[in-house]
Coordinates of C-alpha atoms and ligand atoms in Angstrom, one line a residue:
Chain A
I230 CA 6.4 43.7 -74.3
R231 CA 4.6 45.6 -71.3
T232 CA 1.3 43.1 -71.2
G233 CA 1.5 39.4 -69.8
K234 CA 3.7 37.4 -68.6
T235 CA 8.1 38.4 -70.0
T236 CA 11.3 37.8 -69.7
K237 CA 14.0 39.1 -67.6
K238 CA 15.2 40.5 -71.1
A239 CA 11.8 41.8 -72.0
L240 CA 11.8 43.7 -68.9
T241 CA 15.2 45.3 -69.8
F242 CA 14.1 45.9 -73.2
G243 CA 10.5 47.6 -72.4
K244 CA 12.3 49.5 -69.0
R245 CA 13.3 52.8 -71.1
G246 CA 11.2 55.4 -71.1
M247 CA 8.6 53.2 -68.9
G248 CA 7.6 55.3 -65.8
L249 CA 7.0 58.2 -68.4
E250 CA 4.6 56.7 -70.9
E251 CA 2.9 55.5 -67.5
E252 CA 2.0 58.7 -66.1
I253 CA 0.8 60.2 -69.9
N254 CA -0.9 57.5 -70.0
L255 CA -2.6 57.7 -67.2
A256 CA -3.2 61.4 -67.9
N257 CA -4.3 60.5 -71.3
D258 CA -7.2 58.9 -69.3
Y259 CA -7.9 61.2 -67.2
Y260 CA -8.3 64.2 -69.8
L261 CA -10.6 61.5 -72.1
A262 CA -12.7 60.9 -68.8
N263 CA -12.8 64.3 -68.1
H264 CA -13.3 65.7 -71.3
L265 CA -10.7 67.7 -72.0
A266 CA -8.7 65.9 -74.5
V267 CA -8.6 63.1 -77.0
I268 CA -4.9 61.3 -77.0
H269 CA -3.5 58.0 -77.2
K270 CA -0.6 55.7 -77.5
K271 CA -0.1 54.6 -80.6
P272 CA -0.3 50.5 -80.9
T273 CA 3.1 48.9 -80.8
P274 CA 3.6 48.3 -84.9
I275 CA 4.2 44.4 -84.9
T276 CA 4.9 42.5 -88.2
I277 CA 2.5 39.0 -87.9
V278 CA 4.1 35.6 -89.8
K279 CA 2.0 33.1 -88.1
V280 CA -1.4 32.9 -86.9
D281 CA -3.3 30.1 -85.6
Y282 CA -7.0 29.7 -85.3
P283 CA -7.6 26.6 -83.4
A284 CA -11.8 25.8 -83.6
R285 CA -14.2 27.7 -80.8
S286 CA -11.4 29.8 -79.4
A287 CA -9.7 33.4 -80.4
A288 CA -7.1 34.0 -82.9
K289 CA -3.8 32.9 -81.6
I290 CA -0.9 35.0 -83.4
T291 CA 2.5 32.2 -83.2
E292 CA 5.0 34.1 -84.7
A293 CA 5.6 37.5 -85.0
Y294 CA 8.8 40.7 -84.5
F295 CA 8.6 43.9 -83.1
K296 CA 8.6 46.3 -85.6
Q297 CA 10.3 49.8 -85.7
A298 CA 7.8 53.0 -85.3
S299 CA 7.9 54.9 -87.9
T300 CA 6.2 58.1 -86.9
T301 CA 5.8 59.2 -82.4
D302 CA 4.0 57.4 -80.1
Y303 CA 1.4 59.4 -79.0
N304 CA -1.1 62.0 -81.3
G305 CA -4.5 63.6 -81.0
V306 CA -6.9 66.5 -80.4
Y307 CA -7.0 69.4 -78.2
Q308 CA -9.3 71.9 -78.6
G309 CA -9.1 71.3 -82.2
R310 CA -5.9 71.3 -82.5
Y311 CA -3.9 68.2 -83.6
L312 CA -0.9 67.4 -81.0
D313 CA 1.6 64.8 -82.4
F314 CA 4.6 63.7 -79.5
D315 CA 6.8 61.2 -78.6
A316 CA 8.0 60.9 -74.7
K317 CA 11.8 60.1 -73.5
E318 CA 13.7 60.0 -70.9
T319 CA 16.6 60.3 -69.9
K320 CA 19.2 59.5 -66.5
N321 CA 21.6 62.3 -67.6
K322 CA 21.5 65.9 -65.2
T323 CA 23.4 68.1 -68.3
S324 CA 22.2 66.8 -71.4
F325 CA 20.0 64.6 -73.6
P326 CA 21.3 62.4 -76.3
L327 CA 20.2 62.7 -79.9
K328 CA 20.6 58.4 -80.2
N329 CA 17.6 58.6 -78.7
F330 CA 15.6 59.8 -81.6
H331 CA 15.5 58.1 -85.1
E332 CA 15.6 60.2 -87.9
H333 CA 11.7 58.8 -89.9
Q334 CA 10.7 61.0 -86.1
I335 CA 12.2 63.8 -86.9
V336 CA 11.4 63.9 -90.8
H337 CA 7.8 63.1 -89.0
L338 CA 7.2 65.8 -86.9
A339 CA 8.8 68.2 -89.4
S340 CA 5.6 67.0 -91.9
I341 CA 3.6 67.4 -89.0
L342 CA 4.3 71.3 -88.6
S343 CA 3.7 71.4 -92.0
Q344 CA 0.7 70.5 -91.5
H345 CA 0.4 73.1 -89.1
G346 CA 0.0 70.5 -86.4
V347 CA 1.8 71.4 -82.9
G348 CA 5.0 68.2 -82.8
F349 CA 6.7 68.1 -79.4
V350 CA 8.7 65.8 -77.0
I351 CA 8.3 65.4 -73.7
I352 CA 11.3 64.6 -71.8
K353 CA 12.0 64.0 -68.5
F354 CA 15.4 64.4 -66.9
T355 CA 14.9 61.4 -64.4
S356 CA 17.6 62.3 -62.0
L357 CA 16.5 65.5 -61.4
D358 CA 12.8 65.1 -61.8
E359 CA 11.8 67.2 -64.5
T360 CA 10.1 66.9 -67.8
Y361 CA 10.0 69.6 -70.2
L362 CA 7.8 70.2 -73.3
Y363 CA 10.3 71.1 -75.9
P364 CA 8.7 72.4 -79.2
A365 CA 9.9 70.0 -82.2
Q366 CA 10.9 72.7 -84.1
Y367 CA 13.9 73.2 -81.8
L368 CA 14.8 69.4 -82.0
I369 CA 14.5 69.3 -85.7
A370 CA 17.2 72.5 -85.6
Q371 CA 19.3 70.6 -83.1
W372 CA 18.9 67.5 -85.2
Q373 CA 20.4 68.9 -88.3
K374 CA 23.4 71.4 -86.5
L375 CA 24.3 68.2 -84.7
K376 CA 23.6 65.6 -87.8
G377 CA 21.7 63.4 -85.1
K378 CA 24.5 63.2 -82.8
Q379 CA 25.9 64.1 -80.2
S380 CA 23.8 66.2 -77.4
I381 CA 21.6 68.7 -76.7
S382 CA 22.5 71.1 -73.3
Y383 CA 20.3 70.8 -70.2
H384 CA 20.5 74.3 -70.4
E385 CA 18.8 75.3 -73.9
I386 CA 16.0 72.7 -73.5
V387 CA 15.1 74.2 -70.1
R388 CA 16.2 77.5 -72.8
D389 CA 13.1 76.4 -74.9
S390 CA 10.8 74.3 -73.1
Y391 CA 7.6 74.4 -71.4
V392 CA 8.0 72.7 -67.3
V393 CA 5.4 69.9 -67.3
P394 CA 4.1 70.3 -63.3
N395 CA 4.2 67.7 -61.5
S396 CA 0.7 67.6 -59.7
L397 CA -1.4 65.0 -58.0
N398 CA -3.9 63.8 -60.4
P399 CA -3.1 63.3 -62.9
S400 CA 0.8 63.2 -61.1
L401 CA 2.0 64.7 -65.0
D402 CA -0.1 66.9 -66.1
Y403 CA 1.0 68.0 -69.1
L404 CA -1.2 69.5 -71.2
K405 CA -0.6 72.7 -68.7
A406 CA 2.6 73.1 -70.6
V407 CA 0.6 72.6 -73.9
D408 CA -1.7 75.7 -72.5
Q409 CA 1.7 77.4 -71.9
Y410 CA 2.6 76.4 -75.8
F411 CA -0.5 77.7 -76.9
E412 CA -0.2 80.9 -75.3
H413 CA 2.8 81.6 -77.2
L414 CA 2.0 80.5 -80.4
N415 CA -1.2 82.3 -80.5
Chain B
I210 CA -3.3 39.8 -90.4
R211 CA -3.0 41.3 -93.8
T212 CA 1.3 40.4 -93.5
G213 CA 3.7 37.3 -94.1
K214 CA 2.1 33.9 -94.7
T215 CA -1.8 33.2 -93.8
T216 CA -4.0 30.5 -93.2
K217 CA -6.9 30.4 -95.7
K218 CA -8.9 31.0 -92.7
A219 CA -6.5 34.3 -92.0
L220 CA -7.3 35.4 -95.1
T221 CA -10.8 35.5 -94.8
F222 CA -10.7 37.3 -91.7
G223 CA -9.2 39.9 -93.2
K224 CA -11.3 40.3 -96.4
R225 CA -13.6 42.8 -95.1
G226 CA -12.7 46.1 -95.6
M227 CA -9.4 45.3 -97.2
G228 CA -9.7 46.8 -100.6
L229 CA -11.1 50.0 -99.3
E230 CA -8.0 50.0 -96.4
E231 CA -5.3 49.3 -99.1
E232 CA -6.7 51.9 -101.4
I233 CA -6.5 54.5 -98.2
N234 CA -3.5 53.9 -97.1
L235 CA -2.4 53.9 -101.2
A236 CA -4.1 57.5 -100.9
N237 CA -1.9 58.5 -97.3
D238 CA 0.9 57.5 -99.2
Y239 CA 1.1 59.6 -101.6
Y240 CA -0.4 62.7 -99.7
L241 CA 2.6 62.4 -97.0
A242 CA 5.3 61.6 -100.3
N243 CA 3.7 65.1 -101.6
H244 CA 3.3 67.6 -98.9
L245 CA -0.9 67.4 -98.7
A246 CA -1.2 65.7 -95.4
V247 CA -0.1 63.6 -92.4
I248 CA -2.3 60.6 -92.3
H249 CA -1.5 57.2 -91.0
K250 CA -3.3 53.8 -90.9
K251 CA -3.1 53.0 -86.3
P252 CA -1.6 49.9 -86.2
T253 CA -3.1 46.6 -85.0
P254 CA -3.5 46.3 -81.7
I255 CA -2.0 43.0 -80.0
T256 CA -2.1 41.2 -76.6
I257 CA 0.9 40.5 -76.5
V258 CA 1.8 37.1 -74.2
K259 CA 4.7 35.5 -74.9
V260 CA 8.3 37.1 -76.1
D261 CA 11.6 34.4 -77.1
Y262 CA 15.0 36.0 -77.3
P263 CA 16.9 34.2 -79.4
A264 CA 20.8 35.0 -78.7
R265 CA 21.9 37.0 -81.5
S266 CA 18.2 37.0 -83.3
A267 CA 15.1 39.4 -83.3
A268 CA 13.4 39.4 -80.5
K269 CA 9.9 36.7 -81.5
I270 CA 6.7 37.0 -80.7
T271 CA 5.3 33.7 -79.5
E272 CA 1.7 33.7 -78.5
A273 CA -0.5 36.5 -78.7
Y274 CA -3.6 37.0 -79.9
F275 CA -6.2 40.4 -81.4
K276 CA -7.7 42.8 -79.2
Q277 CA -10.3 45.1 -80.1
A278 CA -9.5 48.2 -81.4
S279 CA -11.2 51.0 -79.0
T280 CA -10.9 54.4 -81.4
T281 CA -10.8 54.4 -85.3
D282 CA -8.4 53.0 -88.3
Y283 CA -7.1 56.2 -89.0
N284 CA -5.7 59.8 -87.9
G285 CA -4.0 62.3 -88.5
V286 CA -3.5 66.4 -90.2
Y287 CA -4.8 68.2 -92.6
Q288 CA -4.1 72.2 -92.9
G289 CA -4.0 72.3 -89.4
R290 CA -7.0 70.2 -88.6
Y291 CA -7.3 67.0 -87.2
L292 CA -9.0 64.3 -88.8
D293 CA -10.0 61.2 -87.7
F294 CA -11.9 58.1 -89.4
D295 CA -12.9 54.6 -90.3
A296 CA -13.2 53.1 -93.3
K297 CA -16.3 50.6 -93.8
E298 CA -17.0 48.5 -97.1
T299 CA -20.4 47.2 -97.9
K300 CA -21.6 44.8 -100.5
N301 CA -25.3 45.8 -99.8
K302 CA -26.8 48.3 -102.2
T303 CA -29.9 50.2 -100.6
S304 CA -28.4 50.5 -96.9
F305 CA -25.1 50.7 -95.0
P306 CA -26.3 48.2 -91.8
L307 CA -25.0 49.5 -88.3
K308 CA -23.4 46.6 -87.1
N309 CA -20.7 47.4 -88.4
F310 CA -19.3 49.4 -85.7
H311 CA -18.8 48.7 -82.8
E312 CA -20.1 51.4 -79.3
H313 CA -17.0 52.0 -78.8
Q314 CA -15.6 54.3 -81.8
I315 CA -19.2 55.7 -81.8
V316 CA -18.0 57.0 -78.4
H317 CA -14.8 57.8 -79.9
L318 CA -16.0 59.4 -82.8
A319 CA -18.0 61.7 -80.2
S320 CA -15.4 62.7 -78.2
I321 CA -13.5 63.8 -81.8
L322 CA -16.0 66.2 -82.2
S323 CA -16.5 67.6 -78.7
Q324 CA -12.8 68.8 -79.2
H325 CA -13.7 70.3 -82.8
G326 CA -11.6 67.1 -84.7
V327 CA -12.8 66.3 -87.6
G328 CA -14.6 62.8 -87.7
F329 CA -16.4 61.0 -90.2
V330 CA -17.0 57.4 -91.8
I331 CA -15.5 56.1 -95.7
I332 CA -18.2 53.6 -96.6
K333 CA -17.7 52.2 -100.0
F334 CA -20.7 50.6 -101.4
T335 CA -18.8 47.8 -103.9
S336 CA -21.4 46.6 -105.6
L337 CA -21.8 49.9 -106.6
D338 CA -18.2 50.8 -106.6
E339 CA -19.9 54.6 -104.7
T340 CA -17.6 56.0 -101.4
Y341 CA -18.7 58.7 -99.6
L342 CA -17.5 60.5 -96.9
Y343 CA -20.4 60.6 -94.6
P344 CA -19.3 62.6 -91.6
A345 CA -19.7 61.4 -88.1
Q346 CA -22.4 63.9 -86.3
Y347 CA -24.8 62.1 -88.6
L348 CA -23.5 58.3 -87.5
I349 CA -23.8 59.5 -84.7
A350 CA -27.5 60.5 -84.6
Q351 CA -28.5 57.5 -86.9
W352 CA -27.2 54.6 -84.3
Q353 CA -29.2 56.9 -81.5
K354 CA -31.9 56.6 -82.9
L355 CA -31.8 53.5 -84.4
K356 CA -30.2 52.2 -81.0
G357 CA -27.1 50.6 -82.7
K358 CA -28.9 48.1 -84.9
Q359 CA -30.6 47.8 -88.0
S360 CA -29.3 49.8 -90.9
I361 CA -29.1 53.4 -92.7
S362 CA -30.6 53.7 -95.9
Y363 CA -28.2 54.6 -99.1
H364 CA -30.2 57.4 -99.9
E365 CA -29.9 58.9 -96.5
I366 CA -25.8 58.3 -96.4
V367 CA -25.9 59.8 -100.0
R368 CA -27.8 62.9 -98.6
D369 CA -25.8 63.0 -95.7
S370 CA -22.6 62.6 -97.6
Y371 CA -19.6 64.0 -99.5
V372 CA -18.7 61.8 -102.6
V373 CA -15.3 60.4 -102.4
P374 CA -14.6 60.9 -106.4
N375 CA -12.8 58.1 -108.9
S376 CA -9.3 59.1 -109.8
L377 CA -6.1 58.2 -110.5
N378 CA -3.6 58.5 -109.0
P379 CA -3.9 58.0 -106.1
S380 CA -7.0 55.8 -107.0
L381 CA -9.2 57.0 -103.8
D382 CA -8.8 61.1 -103.7
Y383 CA -10.8 61.2 -100.5
L384 CA -8.6 64.5 -99.3
K385 CA -11.1 65.6 -102.6
A386 CA -14.4 64.7 -100.9
V387 CA -12.9 66.8 -97.2
D388 CA -12.1 70.1 -99.2
Q389 CA -16.0 69.7 -100.2
Y390 CA -16.6 69.1 -96.2
F391 CA -14.4 71.6 -95.1
E392 CA -16.1 74.2 -97.6
H393 CA -19.3 73.6 -95.4
L394 CA -17.9 73.7 -91.9
N395 CA -16.4 77.3 -92.6
Ligands
LIG74 MG1 9.2 57.4 -77.0
LIG75 MG1 -12.6 49.8 -90.7

């Protein structure tokens, strides 16, 4: 939805999380080019219904629908460790609403942890211009406590998270927060 | 391309690797359900050009094109290790043609290895009904030696690979070959 021509509605649809995802994508490009990590955004899952094969040109999809993602947005490898995470933005200043997650994303992150993968969410409070790496085990615990409803307070997120520092290149150097998290894990 | 209605041409387009990929997808479902590993096929990358938003119904993609994948088909986590691999079939009995790979897949696998991830290809010789886990470092070495042209001999693949055993459930229990490979790595 973020490529090519879009209608006004398409832009609205794709707006939430857009700035943050772009920053993460740029960070991933930087990490890949500098041999620091291999982390990619998963393609948007699509259900394809109809494909045309015009003579002498590329196959053209003429009917398809967006499918709900069953996992998270990003995964990859960093220093031998499997990373798996989602990116979420909120304009709220005092809390993060759990409705930003789907249950299958929580289940997916729990599976990742049980395989000793590193799962987390990158949460950006856009009004505060603050970004945090929030480890999946806290998110899962809050989800269970609040039954997927209500919000996690800003205070709790800050308490349990690692700060993602603003920097120049990349502008969102989230591996710095991952390093802090690894130090804590070891 | 493997969902919904397809034309004859679509079937032809999607045929190569189809049986093997289906077997791997079923194995992944089994591994996930039994808490053995979390491995998913990445969605097919698509460039979306036009989206319709009919009132009261789901957004409908009316123009989109297949994009060449820049990585491999599968990745995930198994016992704390990052796995990244592609699935390839051949009808050949004596060799595996390197034209089955794109250079960016080789580059991607090399990046994975440099981050201490576990990269490989699952190669199925369909005429022989034999399937192998072929570690990425051998593939990369052959690619460099043969400059991306010609073929790797069946003999060399068998020599450097781990056998993927046929079994009942899942029918292609490739984690068995991964276990063998891990033993060798440790
Ligand atoms: Mg997201
Ligand atoms: Mg393949």
